[in-house]
Short mmCIF file of C-alpha atoms in Angstrom, two decimals:
data_model
loop_
_atom_site.label_atom_id
_atom_site.label_comp_id
_atom_site.label_asym_id
_atom_site.label_seq_id
_atom_site.Cartn_x
_atom_site.Cartn_y
_atom_site.Cartn_z
CA GLY T 1 -9.13 61.36 32.94
CA ALA T 2 -8.95 58.53 30.45
CA GLY T 3 -10.37 55.96 32.81
CA VAL T 4 -11.80 55.44 36.27
CA SER T 5 -9.08 55.87 38.86
CA GLN T 6 -9.21 54.33 42.31
CA SER T 7 -6.87 54.82 45.22
CA PRO T 8 -5.26 53.27 47.06
CA SER T 9 -4.88 50.11 45.01
CA ASN T 10 -4.18 48.12 48.15
CA LYS T 11 -4.99 48.88 51.76
CA VAL T 12 -4.17 46.83 54.83
CA THR T 13 -5.78 48.06 58.01
CA GLU T 14 -6.24 46.87 61.55
CA LYS T 15 -9.63 45.79 62.75
CA GLY T 16 -11.51 48.70 64.24
CA LYS T 17 -9.80 51.41 62.18
CA ASP T 18 -11.59 53.63 59.69
CA VAL T 19 -10.65 53.61 56.00
CA GLU T 20 -11.41 55.88 53.06
CA LEU T 21 -11.45 54.63 49.49
CA ARG T 22 -11.35 57.12 46.65
CA CYS T 23 -12.83 56.98 43.16
CA ASP T 24 -12.17 59.47 40.38
CA PRO T 25 -14.64 58.74 37.56
CA ILE T 26 -14.36 59.57 33.89
CA SER T 27 -14.93 63.26 33.34
CA GLY T 28 -18.53 63.98 32.43
CA HIS T 29 -19.91 60.68 33.69
CA THR T 30 -22.89 61.53 35.86
CA ALA T 31 -23.59 58.00 37.12
CA LEU T 32 -21.21 56.46 39.64
CA TYR T 33 -21.49 53.08 41.34
CA TRP T 34 -19.64 51.28 44.11
CA TYR T 35 -19.51 47.49 44.17
CA ARG T 36 -17.77 45.00 46.44
CA GLN T 37 -16.25 41.73 45.29
CA SER T 38 -15.25 39.12 47.82
CA LEU T 39 -12.67 36.50 46.87
CA GLY T 40 -13.90 34.38 43.97
CA GLN T 41 -17.39 35.88 44.17
CA GLY T 42 -19.59 38.02 42.03
CA LEU T 43 -20.08 41.74 42.45
CA GLU T 44 -22.27 43.07 45.22
CA PHE T 45 -23.89 46.47 44.66
CA LEU T 46 -23.28 49.04 47.38
CA ILE T 47 -24.42 52.50 46.28
CA TYR T 48 -25.34 54.57 43.23
CA PHE T 49 -24.73 58.28 42.69
CA GLN T 50 -26.42 60.47 40.13
CA GLY T 51 -24.45 63.68 40.26
CA ASN T 52 -23.85 64.41 43.92
CA SER T 53 -26.94 62.69 45.24
CA ALA T 54 -27.25 59.03 46.15
CA PRO T 55 -30.77 57.90 45.29
CA ASP T 56 -29.91 54.25 45.85
CA LYS T 57 -27.99 53.28 48.99
CA SER T 58 -29.75 49.95 49.33
CA GLY T 59 -26.58 47.87 49.07
CA LEU T 60 -24.65 49.40 51.96
CA PRO T 61 -24.28 46.46 54.37
CA SER T 62 -24.37 48.43 57.62
CA ASP T 63 -24.28 51.95 59.03
CA ARG T 64 -20.49 51.62 59.24
CA PHE T 65 -20.47 52.21 55.49
CA SER T 66 -21.02 55.64 53.99
CA ALA T 67 -20.17 57.40 50.76
CA GLU T 68 -20.23 60.84 49.32
CA ARG T 69 -19.60 62.47 45.98
CA THR T 70 -18.57 66.06 45.54
CA GLY T 71 -18.71 68.31 42.50
CA GLY T 72 -20.34 65.55 40.54
CA SER T 73 -16.93 63.97 40.31
CA VAL T 74 -14.77 62.33 42.99
CA SER T 75 -16.42 59.88 45.36
CA THR T 76 -15.21 58.58 48.69
CA LEU T 77 -16.39 55.37 50.32
CA THR T 78 -15.76 55.33 54.06
CA ILE T 79 -15.83 52.26 56.24
CA GLN T 80 -15.80 52.92 59.96
CA ARG T 81 -14.63 50.46 62.61
CA THR T 82 -13.54 47.95 59.99
CA GLN T 83 -14.23 44.25 60.53
CA GLN T 84 -12.52 41.24 58.97
CA GLU T 85 -15.61 40.53 56.88
CA ASP T 86 -15.08 43.89 55.17
CA SER T 87 -12.01 42.44 53.43
CA ALA T 88 -12.76 42.51 49.71
CA VAL T 89 -12.01 44.34 46.50
CA TYR T 90 -14.02 47.54 46.27
CA LEU T 91 -14.79 48.50 42.69
CA CYS T 92 -15.97 51.85 41.47
CA ALA T 93 -17.62 52.32 38.09
CA SER T 94 -18.95 55.26 36.15
CA SER T 95 -21.23 55.71 33.18
CA PRO T 96 -22.32 58.70 31.07
CA THR T 97 -25.88 58.01 32.11
CA ALA T 98 -27.59 55.28 34.10
CA ASP T 99 -29.06 53.78 30.92
CA SER T 100 -25.94 53.64 28.79
CA ASN T 101 -25.85 50.63 26.47
CA TYR T 102 -22.14 50.36 27.06
CA GLY T 103 -22.57 49.54 30.69
CA TYR T 104 -20.11 50.88 33.15
CA THR T 105 -16.41 51.62 32.98
CA PHE T 106 -14.80 50.09 36.02
CA GLY T 107 -11.74 51.16 37.93
CA SER T 108 -9.06 48.66 38.90
CA GLY T 109 -10.39 48.46 42.44
CA THR T 110 -9.05 48.83 45.96
CA ARG T 111 -8.10 45.59 47.65
CA LEU T 112 -8.93 46.02 51.32
CA THR T 113 -7.50 43.62 53.88
CA VAL T 114 -8.57 43.92 57.49
CA VAL T 115 -6.21 42.16 59.90
CA ALA I 1 -36.14 41.09 42.56
CA GLN I 2 -33.83 40.34 39.70
CA LYS I 3 -31.62 37.29 39.70
CA ILE I 4 -28.80 36.17 37.44
CA THR I 5 -27.60 32.58 37.38
CA GLN I 6 -24.39 31.29 35.88
CA THR I 7 -24.36 27.55 36.42
CA GLN I 8 -20.85 26.84 35.14
CA PRO I 9 -18.22 27.61 37.77
CA GLY I 10 -15.48 26.66 35.31
CA MET I 11 -15.19 25.92 31.61
CA PHE I 12 -12.31 24.63 29.50
CA VAL I 13 -11.85 25.11 25.77
CA GLN I 14 -9.16 24.33 23.26
CA GLU I 15 -7.54 27.27 21.53
CA LYS I 16 -9.30 28.23 18.26
CA GLU I 17 -12.51 26.44 19.24
CA ALA I 18 -15.80 28.11 20.16
CA VAL I 19 -17.23 28.09 23.68
CA THR I 20 -20.61 28.99 25.15
CA LEU I 21 -20.96 30.44 28.63
CA ASP I 22 -24.42 30.08 30.09
CA CYS I 23 -26.50 32.77 31.74
CA THR I 24 -30.12 32.66 32.81
CA TYR I 25 -32.03 35.44 34.45
CA ASP I 26 -35.25 36.02 36.29
CA THR I 27 -37.19 39.24 36.15
CA SER I 28 -40.78 40.42 35.97
CA ASP I 29 -39.76 43.54 34.08
CA GLN I 30 -40.46 43.82 30.37
CA SER I 31 -37.64 46.25 29.73
CA TYR I 32 -34.15 45.31 30.82
CA GLY I 33 -30.59 45.12 29.57
CA LEU I 34 -28.15 42.24 29.61
CA PHE I 35 -24.38 42.63 29.73
CA TRP I 36 -21.31 40.45 29.71
CA TYR I 37 -18.05 41.47 31.33
CA LYS I 38 -14.62 39.86 31.32
CA GLN I 39 -12.39 39.98 34.39
CA PRO I 40 -8.80 38.85 33.75
CA SER I 41 -6.49 37.94 36.61
CA SER I 42 -5.45 41.59 36.77
CA GLY I 43 -8.89 42.31 38.24
CA GLU I 44 -10.21 44.93 35.85
CA MET I 45 -13.75 44.54 34.56
CA ILE I 46 -13.97 44.80 30.78
CA PHE I 47 -17.31 45.39 29.04
CA LEU I 48 -17.85 42.90 26.20
CA ILE I 49 -21.38 43.04 24.85
CA TYR I 50 -24.89 44.36 25.48
CA GLN I 51 -28.37 43.07 24.57
CA GLY I 52 -31.56 45.03 25.12
CA SER I 53 -34.70 43.10 25.95
CA TYR I 54 -36.49 44.56 22.93
CA ASP I 55 -33.64 43.94 20.50
CA GLU I 56 -34.74 41.40 17.93
CA GLN I 57 -31.28 40.62 16.66
CA ASN I 58 -28.66 38.87 18.76
CA ALA I 59 -25.84 41.24 19.67
CA THR I 60 -22.40 40.65 18.19
CA GLU I 61 -19.06 42.30 18.88
CA GLY I 62 -16.17 40.80 16.99
CA ARG I 63 -15.63 37.25 18.29
CA TYR I 64 -18.33 37.70 20.92
CA SER I 65 -22.00 37.05 20.30
CA LEU I 66 -24.92 36.85 22.66
CA ASN I 67 -27.42 34.05 22.13
CA PHE I 68 -30.54 35.75 23.46
CA GLN I 69 -33.56 33.52 24.01
CA LYS I 70 -36.13 35.73 25.66
CA ALA I 71 -38.78 33.09 26.25
CA ARG I 72 -36.23 30.92 28.05
CA LYS I 73 -34.76 33.94 29.82
CA SER I 74 -31.27 33.03 28.74
CA ALA I 75 -28.45 35.20 27.46
CA ASN I 76 -25.53 32.93 26.69
CA LEU I 77 -22.19 34.34 25.57
CA VAL I 78 -20.54 32.65 22.62
CA ILE I 79 -16.84 33.21 22.06
CA SER I 80 -15.65 32.05 18.67
CA ALA I 81 -12.06 31.08 17.82
CA SER I 82 -10.89 31.13 21.44
CA GLN I 83 -7.51 32.66 22.20
CA LEU I 84 -5.20 32.13 25.16
CA GLY I 85 -5.92 35.70 26.20
CA ASP I 86 -9.59 34.82 26.64
CA SER I 87 -8.73 32.97 29.85
CA ALA I 88 -10.52 34.97 32.52
CA MET I 89 -13.61 35.16 34.72
CA TYR I 90 -16.76 36.09 32.80
CA PHE I 91 -19.75 37.77 34.41
CA CYS I 92 -23.27 38.08 33.12
CA ALA I 93 -25.24 41.05 34.42
CA MET I 94 -28.74 42.46 34.10
CA ARG I 95 -29.78 46.08 34.36
CA GLU I 96 -33.11 46.87 35.90
CA PRO I 97 -35.27 49.39 34.03
CA LEU I 98 -35.05 53.03 34.94
CA GLY I 99 -37.94 54.80 36.60
CA GLY I 100 -39.54 55.19 39.99
CA THR I 101 -37.14 53.87 42.60
CA SER I 102 -35.18 51.92 40.04
CA TYR I 103 -31.92 53.46 38.95
CA GLY I 104 -30.58 51.00 36.47
CA LYS I 105 -28.02 49.29 38.63
CA LEU I 106 -26.47 46.09 37.36
CA THR I 107 -27.03 42.79 39.12
CA PHE I 108 -24.21 40.32 38.47
CA GLY I 109 -24.06 36.55 38.34
CA GLN I 110 -21.44 34.56 40.21
CA GLY I 111 -19.19 34.26 37.18
CA THR I 112 -17.64 31.49 35.10
CA ILE I 113 -13.89 30.92 34.96
CA LEU I 114 -12.84 30.16 31.39
CA THR I 115 -9.54 28.45 30.73
CA VAL I 116 -8.25 28.26 27.17
CA HIS I 117 -5.78 25.43 26.52
CA PRO I 118 -3.13 25.67 23.79
#
C-alpha cells in the first residue's frame, strides 16, 4: 500500500480482556517496529522485526505483550489481560532497511483505552 | 545506553520568524544517526530531516536545517520562516549503529510542543 496502515484506529476494551492490534507495512519494507506513546510522552520502543523474525524484543514491558509478523508483511501486536496502564497509542513503523537514512514511515496508530 | 534530551517542553514563535528546537544526546558510539520528526495534533509522525554522525555538512531540507555540533553532542532543529502549520510536537531521535545485537532502533526524546502565533 501507499503507507503504513494500522487497525483499528481506536479500541476501547475492558480490563482483563485480550486485544490484537494490526499493522500493514509498506510493501517491500523489511524492517518493522512497534512503539508505544502514552499521553503527552515520547515514544517507547517495543519490538523490532526483520522479515518474520524479531531479533529485538527488549522493549516489551511484560509477558502479556507479544507480537508476530507473517509473510514478511502484516504484524499483529497482542496484549493479554489488559491493564489500565496499557492505555496508550500504539504506533507501527516500517522502513526499507534498518539503516535507511529516511527513518521510518509511521502509521496513524491505534489508540487503546482500557476501562 | 543511548539517551536523547529535549529540554524545551514548549516553544512559541511568531509567524515568519525562525525558531530553534534543542536536542542533546548521549552515546558512546562513533557511528549513529540523528532524526527529527513532526507530530501534528492528528497524531501521525512525519519524518523531517536526518544527520549522520560522519556527515560534515549540516543537513537541510527546505525550511528545516539541523545544527549539528558533534563535540557538544547537540542536534538542534532550525525552522526558518515559521508557518501556522508548523504548530506541532517535534521529536528528536537517535539511531544506534547496526551490528551485533544492535538493530538500529530509534530512541526518541520527550518532544517539544511548538506553537506558531499569527
